[in-house]
mmCIF file of C-alpha atoms in Angstrom:
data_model
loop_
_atom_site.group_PDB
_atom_site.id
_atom_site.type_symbol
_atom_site.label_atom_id
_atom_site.label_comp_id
_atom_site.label_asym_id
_atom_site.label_seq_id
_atom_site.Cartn_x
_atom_site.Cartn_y
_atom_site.Cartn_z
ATOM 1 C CA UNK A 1 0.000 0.000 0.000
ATOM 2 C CA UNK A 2 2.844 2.424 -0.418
ATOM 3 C CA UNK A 3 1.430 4.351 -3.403
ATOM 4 C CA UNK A 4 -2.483 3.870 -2.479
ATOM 5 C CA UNK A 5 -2.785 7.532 -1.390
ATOM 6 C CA UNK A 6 -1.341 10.919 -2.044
ATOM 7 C CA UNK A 7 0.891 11.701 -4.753
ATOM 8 C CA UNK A 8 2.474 8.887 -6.737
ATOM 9 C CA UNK A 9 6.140 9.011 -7.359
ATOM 10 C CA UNK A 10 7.005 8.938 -11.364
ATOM 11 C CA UNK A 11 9.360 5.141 -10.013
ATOM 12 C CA UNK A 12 6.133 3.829 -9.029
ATOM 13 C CA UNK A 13 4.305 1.947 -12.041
ATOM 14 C CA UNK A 14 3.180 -1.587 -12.742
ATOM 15 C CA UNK A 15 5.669 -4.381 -12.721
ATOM 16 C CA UNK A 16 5.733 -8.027 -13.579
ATOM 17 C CA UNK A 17 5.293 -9.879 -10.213
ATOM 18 C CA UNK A 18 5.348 -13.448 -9.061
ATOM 19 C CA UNK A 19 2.015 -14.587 -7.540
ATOM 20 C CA UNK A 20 2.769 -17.559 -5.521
ATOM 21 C CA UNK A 21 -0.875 -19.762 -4.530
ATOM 22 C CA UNK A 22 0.532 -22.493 -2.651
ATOM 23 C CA UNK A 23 3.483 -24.449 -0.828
ATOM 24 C CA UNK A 24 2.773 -28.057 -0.184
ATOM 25 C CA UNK A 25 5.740 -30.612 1.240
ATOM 26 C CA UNK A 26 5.232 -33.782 -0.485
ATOM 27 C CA UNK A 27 7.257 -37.189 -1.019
ATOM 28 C CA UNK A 28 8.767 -37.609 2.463
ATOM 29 C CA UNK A 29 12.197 -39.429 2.879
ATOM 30 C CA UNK A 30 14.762 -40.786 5.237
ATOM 31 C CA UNK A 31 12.635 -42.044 8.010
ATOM 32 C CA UNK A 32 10.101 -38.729 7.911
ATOM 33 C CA UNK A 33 6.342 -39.314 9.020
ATOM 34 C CA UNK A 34 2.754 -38.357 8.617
ATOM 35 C CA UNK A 35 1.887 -35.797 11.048
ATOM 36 C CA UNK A 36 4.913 -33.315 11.224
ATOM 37 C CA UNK A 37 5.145 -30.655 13.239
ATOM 38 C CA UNK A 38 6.463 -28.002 11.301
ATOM 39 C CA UNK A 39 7.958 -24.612 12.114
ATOM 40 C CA UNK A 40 10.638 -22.200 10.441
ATOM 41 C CA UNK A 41 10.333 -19.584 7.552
ATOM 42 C CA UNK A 42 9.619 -19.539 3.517
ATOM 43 C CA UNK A 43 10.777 -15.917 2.229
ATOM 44 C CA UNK A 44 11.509 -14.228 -0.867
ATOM 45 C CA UNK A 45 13.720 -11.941 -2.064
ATOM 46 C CA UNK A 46 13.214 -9.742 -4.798
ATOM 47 C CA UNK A 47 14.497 -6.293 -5.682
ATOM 48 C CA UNK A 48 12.055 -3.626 -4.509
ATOM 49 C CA UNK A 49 14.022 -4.054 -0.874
ATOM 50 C CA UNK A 50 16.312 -7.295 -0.705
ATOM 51 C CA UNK A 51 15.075 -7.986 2.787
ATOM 52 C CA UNK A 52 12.929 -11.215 3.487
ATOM 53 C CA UNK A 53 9.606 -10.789 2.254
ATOM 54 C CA UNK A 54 8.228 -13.780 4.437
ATOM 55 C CA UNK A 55 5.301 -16.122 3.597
ATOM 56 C CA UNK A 56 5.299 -18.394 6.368
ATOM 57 C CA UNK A 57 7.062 -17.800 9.454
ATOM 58 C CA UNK A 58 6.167 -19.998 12.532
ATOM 59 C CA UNK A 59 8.089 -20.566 15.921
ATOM 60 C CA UNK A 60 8.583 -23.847 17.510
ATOM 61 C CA UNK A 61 6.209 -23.103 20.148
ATOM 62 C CA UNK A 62 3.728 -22.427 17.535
ATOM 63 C CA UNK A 63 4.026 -25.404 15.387
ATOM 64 C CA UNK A 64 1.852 -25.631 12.036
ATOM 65 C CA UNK A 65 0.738 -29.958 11.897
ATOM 66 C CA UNK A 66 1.291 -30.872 8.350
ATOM 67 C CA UNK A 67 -0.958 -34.662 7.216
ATOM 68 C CA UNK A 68 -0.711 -36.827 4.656
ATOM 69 C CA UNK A 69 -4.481 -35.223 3.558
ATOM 70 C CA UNK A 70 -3.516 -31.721 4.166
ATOM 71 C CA UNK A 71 0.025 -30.961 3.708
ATOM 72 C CA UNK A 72 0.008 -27.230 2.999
ATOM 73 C CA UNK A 73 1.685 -24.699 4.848
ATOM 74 C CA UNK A 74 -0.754 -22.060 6.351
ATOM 75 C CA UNK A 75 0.911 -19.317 4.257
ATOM 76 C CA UNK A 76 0.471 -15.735 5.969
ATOM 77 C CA UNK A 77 2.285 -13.393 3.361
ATOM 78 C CA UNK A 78 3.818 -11.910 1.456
ATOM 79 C CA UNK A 79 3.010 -8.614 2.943
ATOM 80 C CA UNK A 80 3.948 -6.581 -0.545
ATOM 81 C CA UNK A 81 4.065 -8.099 -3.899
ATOM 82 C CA UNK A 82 6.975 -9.977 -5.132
ATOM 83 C CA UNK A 83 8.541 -8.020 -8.289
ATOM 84 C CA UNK A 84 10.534 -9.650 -11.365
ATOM 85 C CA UNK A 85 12.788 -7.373 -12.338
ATOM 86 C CA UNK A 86 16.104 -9.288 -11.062
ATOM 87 C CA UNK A 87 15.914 -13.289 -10.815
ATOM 88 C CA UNK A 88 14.365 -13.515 -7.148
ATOM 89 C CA UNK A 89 14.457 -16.487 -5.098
ATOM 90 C CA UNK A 90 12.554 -18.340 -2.253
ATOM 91 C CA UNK A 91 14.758 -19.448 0.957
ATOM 92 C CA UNK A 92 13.108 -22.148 2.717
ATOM 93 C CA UNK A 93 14.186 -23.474 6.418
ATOM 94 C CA UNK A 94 11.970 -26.016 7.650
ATOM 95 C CA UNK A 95 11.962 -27.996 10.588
ATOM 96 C CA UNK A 96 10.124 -30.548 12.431
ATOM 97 C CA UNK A 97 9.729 -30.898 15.753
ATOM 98 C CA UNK A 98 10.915 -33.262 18.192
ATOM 99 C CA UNK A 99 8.625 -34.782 20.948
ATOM 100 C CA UNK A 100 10.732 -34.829 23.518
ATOM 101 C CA UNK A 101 14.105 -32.425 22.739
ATOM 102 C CA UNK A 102 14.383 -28.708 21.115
ATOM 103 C CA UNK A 103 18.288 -30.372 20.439
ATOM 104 C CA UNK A 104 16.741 -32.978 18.800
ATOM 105 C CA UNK A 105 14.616 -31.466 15.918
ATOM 106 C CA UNK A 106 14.844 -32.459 12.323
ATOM 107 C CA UNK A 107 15.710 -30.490 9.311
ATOM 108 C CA UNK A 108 12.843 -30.328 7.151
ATOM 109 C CA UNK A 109 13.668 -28.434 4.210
ATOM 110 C CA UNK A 110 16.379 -26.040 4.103
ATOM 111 C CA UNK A 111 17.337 -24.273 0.449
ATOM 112 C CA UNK A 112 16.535 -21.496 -2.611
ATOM 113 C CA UNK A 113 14.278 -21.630 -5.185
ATOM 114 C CA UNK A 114 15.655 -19.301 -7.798
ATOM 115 C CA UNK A 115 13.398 -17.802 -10.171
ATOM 116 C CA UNK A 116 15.498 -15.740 -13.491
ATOM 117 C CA UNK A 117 12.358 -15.874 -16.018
ATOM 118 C CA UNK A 118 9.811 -13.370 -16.278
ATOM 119 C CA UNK A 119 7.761 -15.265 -19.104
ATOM 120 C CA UNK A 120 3.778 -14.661 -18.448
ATOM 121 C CA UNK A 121 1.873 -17.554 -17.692
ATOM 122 C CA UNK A 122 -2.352 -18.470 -17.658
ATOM 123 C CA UNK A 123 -2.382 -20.990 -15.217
ATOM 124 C CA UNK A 124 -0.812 -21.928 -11.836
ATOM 125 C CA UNK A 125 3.076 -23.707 -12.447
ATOM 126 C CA UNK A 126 4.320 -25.825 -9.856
ATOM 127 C CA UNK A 127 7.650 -26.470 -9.254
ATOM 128 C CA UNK A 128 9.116 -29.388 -7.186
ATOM 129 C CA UNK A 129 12.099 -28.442 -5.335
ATOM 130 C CA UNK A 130 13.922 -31.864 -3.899
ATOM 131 C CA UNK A 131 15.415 -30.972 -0.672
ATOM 132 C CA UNK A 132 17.421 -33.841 1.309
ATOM 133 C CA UNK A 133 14.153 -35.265 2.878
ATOM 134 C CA UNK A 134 10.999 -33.822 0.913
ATOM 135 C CA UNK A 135 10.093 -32.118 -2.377
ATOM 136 C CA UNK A 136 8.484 -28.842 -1.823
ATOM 137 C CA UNK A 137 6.094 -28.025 -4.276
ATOM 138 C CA UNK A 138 5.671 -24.054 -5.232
ATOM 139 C CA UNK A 139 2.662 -23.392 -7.134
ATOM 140 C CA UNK A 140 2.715 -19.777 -8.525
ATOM 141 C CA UNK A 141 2.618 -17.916 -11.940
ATOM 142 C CA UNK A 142 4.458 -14.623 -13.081
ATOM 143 C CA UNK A 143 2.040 -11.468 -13.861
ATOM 144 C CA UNK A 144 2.831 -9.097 -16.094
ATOM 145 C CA UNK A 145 1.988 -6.091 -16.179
ATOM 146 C CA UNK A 146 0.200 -6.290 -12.508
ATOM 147 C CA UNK A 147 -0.350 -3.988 -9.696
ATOM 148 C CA UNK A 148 -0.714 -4.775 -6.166
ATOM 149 C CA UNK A 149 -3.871 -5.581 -4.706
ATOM 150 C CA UNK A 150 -4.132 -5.328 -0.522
ATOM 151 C CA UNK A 151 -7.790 -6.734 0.975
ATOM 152 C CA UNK A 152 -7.593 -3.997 3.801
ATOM 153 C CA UNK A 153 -11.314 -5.504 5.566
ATOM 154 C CA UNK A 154 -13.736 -8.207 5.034
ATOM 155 C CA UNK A 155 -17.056 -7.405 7.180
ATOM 156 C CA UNK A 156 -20.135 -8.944 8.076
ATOM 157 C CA UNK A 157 -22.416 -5.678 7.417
ATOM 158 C CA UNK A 158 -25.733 -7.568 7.358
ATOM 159 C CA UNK A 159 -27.182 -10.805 8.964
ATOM 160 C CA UNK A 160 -25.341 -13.299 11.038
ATOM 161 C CA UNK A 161 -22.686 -16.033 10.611
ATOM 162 C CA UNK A 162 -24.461 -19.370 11.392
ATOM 163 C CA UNK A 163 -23.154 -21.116 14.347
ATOM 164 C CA UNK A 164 -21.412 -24.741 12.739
ATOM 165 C CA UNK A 165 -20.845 -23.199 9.398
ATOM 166 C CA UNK A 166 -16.620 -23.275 8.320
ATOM 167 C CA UNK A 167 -15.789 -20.080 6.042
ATOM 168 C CA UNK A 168 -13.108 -19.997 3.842
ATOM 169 C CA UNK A 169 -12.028 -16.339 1.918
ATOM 170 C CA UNK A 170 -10.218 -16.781 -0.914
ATOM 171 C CA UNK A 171 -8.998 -14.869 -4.265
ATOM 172 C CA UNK A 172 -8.718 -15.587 -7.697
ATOM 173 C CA UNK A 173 -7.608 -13.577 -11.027
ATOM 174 C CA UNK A 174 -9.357 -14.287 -13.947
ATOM 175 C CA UNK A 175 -6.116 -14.219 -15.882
ATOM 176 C CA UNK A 176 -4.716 -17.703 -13.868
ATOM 177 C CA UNK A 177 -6.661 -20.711 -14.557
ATOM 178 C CA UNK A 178 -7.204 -22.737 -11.378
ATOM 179 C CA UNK A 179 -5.702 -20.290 -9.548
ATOM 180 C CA UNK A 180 -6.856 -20.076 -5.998
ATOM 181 C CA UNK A 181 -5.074 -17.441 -3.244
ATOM 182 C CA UNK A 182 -6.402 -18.785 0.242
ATOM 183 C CA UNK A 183 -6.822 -15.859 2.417
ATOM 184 C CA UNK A 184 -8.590 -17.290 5.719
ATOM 185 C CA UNK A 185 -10.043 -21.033 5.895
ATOM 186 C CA UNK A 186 -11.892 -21.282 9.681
ATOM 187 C CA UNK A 187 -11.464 -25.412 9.063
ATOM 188 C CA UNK A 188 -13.087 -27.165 12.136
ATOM 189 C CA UNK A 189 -13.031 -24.167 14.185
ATOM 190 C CA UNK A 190 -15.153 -20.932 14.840
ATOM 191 C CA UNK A 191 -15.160 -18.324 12.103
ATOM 192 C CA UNK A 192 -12.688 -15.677 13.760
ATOM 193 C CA UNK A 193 -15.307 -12.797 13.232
ATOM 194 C CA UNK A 194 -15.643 -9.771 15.864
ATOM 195 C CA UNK A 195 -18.730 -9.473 17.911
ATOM 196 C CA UNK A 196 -18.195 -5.726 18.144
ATOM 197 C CA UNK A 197 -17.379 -4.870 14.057
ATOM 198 C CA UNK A 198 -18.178 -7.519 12.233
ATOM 199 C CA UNK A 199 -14.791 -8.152 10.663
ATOM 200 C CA UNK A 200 -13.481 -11.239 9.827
ATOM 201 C CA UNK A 201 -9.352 -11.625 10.563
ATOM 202 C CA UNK A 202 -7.625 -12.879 7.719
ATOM 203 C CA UNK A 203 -4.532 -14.974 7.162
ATOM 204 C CA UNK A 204 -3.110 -13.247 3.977
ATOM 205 C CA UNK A 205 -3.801 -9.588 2.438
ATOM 206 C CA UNK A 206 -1.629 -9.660 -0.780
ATOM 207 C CA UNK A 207 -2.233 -10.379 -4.043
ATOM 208 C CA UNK A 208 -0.937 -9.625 -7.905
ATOM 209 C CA UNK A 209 -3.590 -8.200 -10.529
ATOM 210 C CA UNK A 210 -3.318 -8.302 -14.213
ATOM 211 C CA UNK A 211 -3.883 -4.567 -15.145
ATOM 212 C CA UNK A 212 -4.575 -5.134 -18.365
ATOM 213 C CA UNK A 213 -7.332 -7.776 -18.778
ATOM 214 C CA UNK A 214 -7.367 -9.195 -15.260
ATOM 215 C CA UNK A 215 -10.192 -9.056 -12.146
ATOM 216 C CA UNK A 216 -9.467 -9.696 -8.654
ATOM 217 C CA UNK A 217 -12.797 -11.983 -7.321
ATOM 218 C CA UNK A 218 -12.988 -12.476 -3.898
ATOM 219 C CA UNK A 219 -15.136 -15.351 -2.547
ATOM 220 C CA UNK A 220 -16.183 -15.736 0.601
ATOM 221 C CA UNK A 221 -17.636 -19.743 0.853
ATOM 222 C CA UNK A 222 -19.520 -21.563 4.169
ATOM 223 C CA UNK A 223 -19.638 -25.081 4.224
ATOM 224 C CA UNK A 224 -20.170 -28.141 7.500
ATOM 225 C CA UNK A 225 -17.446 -28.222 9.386
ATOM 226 C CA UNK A 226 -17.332 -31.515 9.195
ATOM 227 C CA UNK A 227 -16.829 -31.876 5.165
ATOM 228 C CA UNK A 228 -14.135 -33.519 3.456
ATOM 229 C CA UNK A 229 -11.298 -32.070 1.337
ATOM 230 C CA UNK A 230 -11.104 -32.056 -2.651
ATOM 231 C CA UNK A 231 -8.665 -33.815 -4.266
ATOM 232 C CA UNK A 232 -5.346 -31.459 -5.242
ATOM 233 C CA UNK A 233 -6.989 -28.681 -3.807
ATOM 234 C CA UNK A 234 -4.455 -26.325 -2.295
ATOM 235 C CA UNK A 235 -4.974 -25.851 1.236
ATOM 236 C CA UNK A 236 -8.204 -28.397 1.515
ATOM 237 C CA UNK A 237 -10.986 -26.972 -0.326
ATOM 238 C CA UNK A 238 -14.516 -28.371 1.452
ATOM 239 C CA UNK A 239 -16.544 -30.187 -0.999
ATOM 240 C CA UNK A 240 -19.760 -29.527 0.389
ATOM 241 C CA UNK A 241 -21.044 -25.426 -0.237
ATOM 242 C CA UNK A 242 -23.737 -23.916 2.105
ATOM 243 C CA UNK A 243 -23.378 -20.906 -0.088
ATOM 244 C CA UNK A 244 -21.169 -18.792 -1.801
ATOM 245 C CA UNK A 245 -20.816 -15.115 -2.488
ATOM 246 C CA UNK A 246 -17.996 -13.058 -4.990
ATOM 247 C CA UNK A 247 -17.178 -9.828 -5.201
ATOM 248 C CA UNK A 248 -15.566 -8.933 -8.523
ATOM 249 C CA UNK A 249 -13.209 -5.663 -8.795
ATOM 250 C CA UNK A 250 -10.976 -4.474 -11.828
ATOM 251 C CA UNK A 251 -7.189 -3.332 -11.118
ATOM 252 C CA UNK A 252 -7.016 0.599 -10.551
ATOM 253 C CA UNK A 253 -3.225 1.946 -10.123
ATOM 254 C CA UNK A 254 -4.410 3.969 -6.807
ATOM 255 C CA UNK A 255 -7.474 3.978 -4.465
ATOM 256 C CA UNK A 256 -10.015 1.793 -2.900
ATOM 257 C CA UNK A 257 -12.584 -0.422 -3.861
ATOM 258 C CA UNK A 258 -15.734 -1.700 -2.134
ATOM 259 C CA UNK A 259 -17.814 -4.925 -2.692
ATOM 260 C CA UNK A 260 -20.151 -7.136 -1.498
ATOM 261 C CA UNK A 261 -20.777 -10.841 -0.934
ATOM 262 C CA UNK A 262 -24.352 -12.354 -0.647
ATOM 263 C CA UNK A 263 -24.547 -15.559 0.916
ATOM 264 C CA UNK A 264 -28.119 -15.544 1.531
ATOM 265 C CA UNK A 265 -28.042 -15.483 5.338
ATOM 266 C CA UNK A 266 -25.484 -12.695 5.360
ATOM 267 C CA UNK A 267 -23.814 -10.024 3.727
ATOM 268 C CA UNK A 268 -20.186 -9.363 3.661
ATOM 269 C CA UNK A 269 -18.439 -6.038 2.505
ATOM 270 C CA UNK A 270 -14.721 -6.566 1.019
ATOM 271 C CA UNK A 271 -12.926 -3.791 0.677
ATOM 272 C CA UNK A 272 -9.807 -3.535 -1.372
ATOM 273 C CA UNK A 273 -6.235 -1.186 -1.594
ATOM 274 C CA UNK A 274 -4.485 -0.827 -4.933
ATOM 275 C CA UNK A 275 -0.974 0.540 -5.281
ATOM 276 C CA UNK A 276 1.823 0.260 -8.097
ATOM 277 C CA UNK A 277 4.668 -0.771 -6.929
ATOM 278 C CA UNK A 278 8.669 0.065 -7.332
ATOM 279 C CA UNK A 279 12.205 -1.282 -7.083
ATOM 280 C CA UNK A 280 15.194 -0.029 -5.512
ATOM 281 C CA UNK A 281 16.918 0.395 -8.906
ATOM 282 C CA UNK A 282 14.510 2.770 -9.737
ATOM 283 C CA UNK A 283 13.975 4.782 -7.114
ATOM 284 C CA UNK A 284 17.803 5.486 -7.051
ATOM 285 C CA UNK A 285 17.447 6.402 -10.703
ATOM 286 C CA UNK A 286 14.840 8.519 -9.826
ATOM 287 C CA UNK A 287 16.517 10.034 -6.686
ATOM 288 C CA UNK A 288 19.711 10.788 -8.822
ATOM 289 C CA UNK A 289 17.468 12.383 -11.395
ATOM 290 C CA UNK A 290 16.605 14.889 -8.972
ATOM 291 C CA UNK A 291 19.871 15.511 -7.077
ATOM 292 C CA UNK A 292 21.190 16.308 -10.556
ATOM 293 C CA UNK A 293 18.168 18.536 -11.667
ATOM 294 C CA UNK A 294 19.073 19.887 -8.073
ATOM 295 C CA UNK A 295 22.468 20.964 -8.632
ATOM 296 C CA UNK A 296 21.818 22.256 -12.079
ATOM 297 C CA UNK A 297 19.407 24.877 -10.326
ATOM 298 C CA UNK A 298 21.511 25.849 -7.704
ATOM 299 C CA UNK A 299 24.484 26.863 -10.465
ATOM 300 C CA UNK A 300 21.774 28.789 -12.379
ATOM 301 C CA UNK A 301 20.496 30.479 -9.560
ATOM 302 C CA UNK A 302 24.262 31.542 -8.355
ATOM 303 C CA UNK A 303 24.232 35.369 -9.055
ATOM 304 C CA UNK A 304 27.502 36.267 -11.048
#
C-alpha cells in the first residue's frame, strides 16, 4: 500500500510480479512421518528491498501440523508483492519438531528456489524443489503487467454467521486458470469474526492483478465443518457449499474499492487497496534524477 494515497512518485508503475498460490511438502524421505510438526520460515527476495519478504514464518512453540491429507503450509504473506525485475528467489528453512528435545529437531527443508524468467503464464506452475528429505512443491505464476492488490477488511455488514458453518475467503484472477489465493479457511473451528465490528481476521492480504485484462474476485464460501477435502486442492478446499458469495473488482493503479458478498443469510463487505509498486533500482534512478536537476538549479540560480 505504499502508493495507495497521495501523490504517486514517477518510479512507481506496474511491474511483472510473481504470484505464488501455494506451498505443499510432499514425497517424504529418510525415516520422515505423517503428522509433522512443522515450524521455520519460507521468504523471498526480490528487488524492490532485498530484505525477506516472508510467507510463512512460525516458531517452535507455535508449530503448524502438516498430514498426509492436508500438507500445505498455512501461508500468511507476502506482505507486498513480489517483483521480477532481477531473478528472485525463495529461501526455505523447515523444521520438524521433536517430541521430547528442542536439540533434537529435524531439518525439514532447508534451500533457494531461484526464479530468473519473467515469461507470463495463464495458469498456476508448480515447481518441485527436492530438498534432502521432501520435495516442496511451489505453485505460482508470473504477472505481467500487474499492480498490487491489498484486501484492507472483510465485514459482516448484514445478517449473522451461522453457528457450525466453516468459512473460507479466498482470491482468484481471472487471468490464472485454477488459480486459488487462500486468504482465511476457519477449518473445524469458529469463524474468527468480531462481535463488536463484524470483521473477519484474515490470514493473507496480498495479491498480484493483471492490469490489463485481469479481475481480482474475492469469494467468501460456508460449508459443514465436518466436510471432506477435494482432491489437489491447495490448502483443503470443502466439498460440500452452504453458499457462496464473490465480489468482482478491476485493477485501478491507486485507491479503494468496495464490494459485497451475498450468501443468503449474510452479507459481507470486502474492501480492497491498490498501489503500483517500485524497485530499488529505480527509485535510485529517480533520486539521482533529482539531485542532478538539483544541482543544475543551484548553479543557475548563483548570481555572477
Amino acid at each position: 500500500m505504499r502508493f495507495t494515497f497521495g501523490p504517486i512518485p514517477s518510479y512507481a508503475r506496474p511491474h511483472c510480479t510473481m504470484q505464488i498460490f501455494s506451498v505443499r511438502v510432499a514425497d517424504l524421505e529418510d525415516g520422515l512421518r505423517w503428522p509433522l510438526h512443522v515450524h521455520g520460515l519460507v521468504a523471498a527476495r526480490d528487488t524492490s528491498d532485498h530484505n525477506r519478504n516472508f510467507l510463512f514464518s512460525r516458531t517452535r512453540d507455535n508449530c503448524q501440523v502438516l498430514t498426509q491429507q492436508d500438507p500445505y503450509l498455512l501461508l500468511t504473506g507476502p506482505s507486498r508483492v513480489i517483483v521480477i525485475i532481477d531473478p528472485i528467489t525463495i529461501e526455505f528453512q523447515l523444521k520438524v519438531k521433536s517430541k521430547t528435545d528442542p536439540e533434537e529437531d529435524e531439518m525439514l527443508a532447508f534451500g533457494i528456489f531461484n526464479y530468473p524468467q519473467t515469461y507470463l503464464a495463464t495458469h498456476v506452475i508448480r515447481s518441485g524443489i527436492l530438498c534432502d528429505r521432501c520435495t516442496i512443491e511451489l505453485a505460482y505464476a508470473p504477472l505481467d503487467p500487474s499492480v498490487e492488490a491489498t484486501i484492507i477488511g472483510v465485514r459482516i455488514i448484514d445478517g449473522v454467521w451461522p453457528e457450525g458453518l466453516r468459512g473460507r475467503v479466498v482470491a482468484e484472477v481471472t487471468t490464472v486458470r485454477e488459480g486459488e489465493v487462500l486468504l482465511l479457511d476457519s477449518r473445524d473451528g469458529k469463524m474468527p469474526i468480531s462481535p463488536s465490528t463484524g470483521a473477519v481476521e484474515l490470514w493473507r492480504h496480498v495479491v498480484s492483478v493483471d492490469l490489463e485484462g485481469g479481475k481480482l474476485v474475492v469469494s467468501v464460501v460456508a460449508s459443514p465443518q465436518i466436510a471432506g477435502k477435494e482432491d489437489g486442492d491447495d490448502g483443503g478446499g470443502s466439498a460440500v457449499v452452504v453458499a457462496r458469495g464473490e465480489a468482482v473488482f478491476a485493477p485501478e493503479r491507486a485507491g479503494t474499492s468496495n464490494g459485497t458478498c451475498d450468501l443468503g443469510f449474510c452479507k459481507v463487505e470486502v474492501a480492497v487497496a491498490w498501489s503500483l509498486v517500485s524497485s530499488l533500482w529505480n527509485e535510485r534512478r529517480a533520486l539521482a534524477k533529482l539531485a542532478e536537476e538539483r544541482a543544475w538549479m543551484s548553479v543557475l540560480c548563483v548570481p555572477v
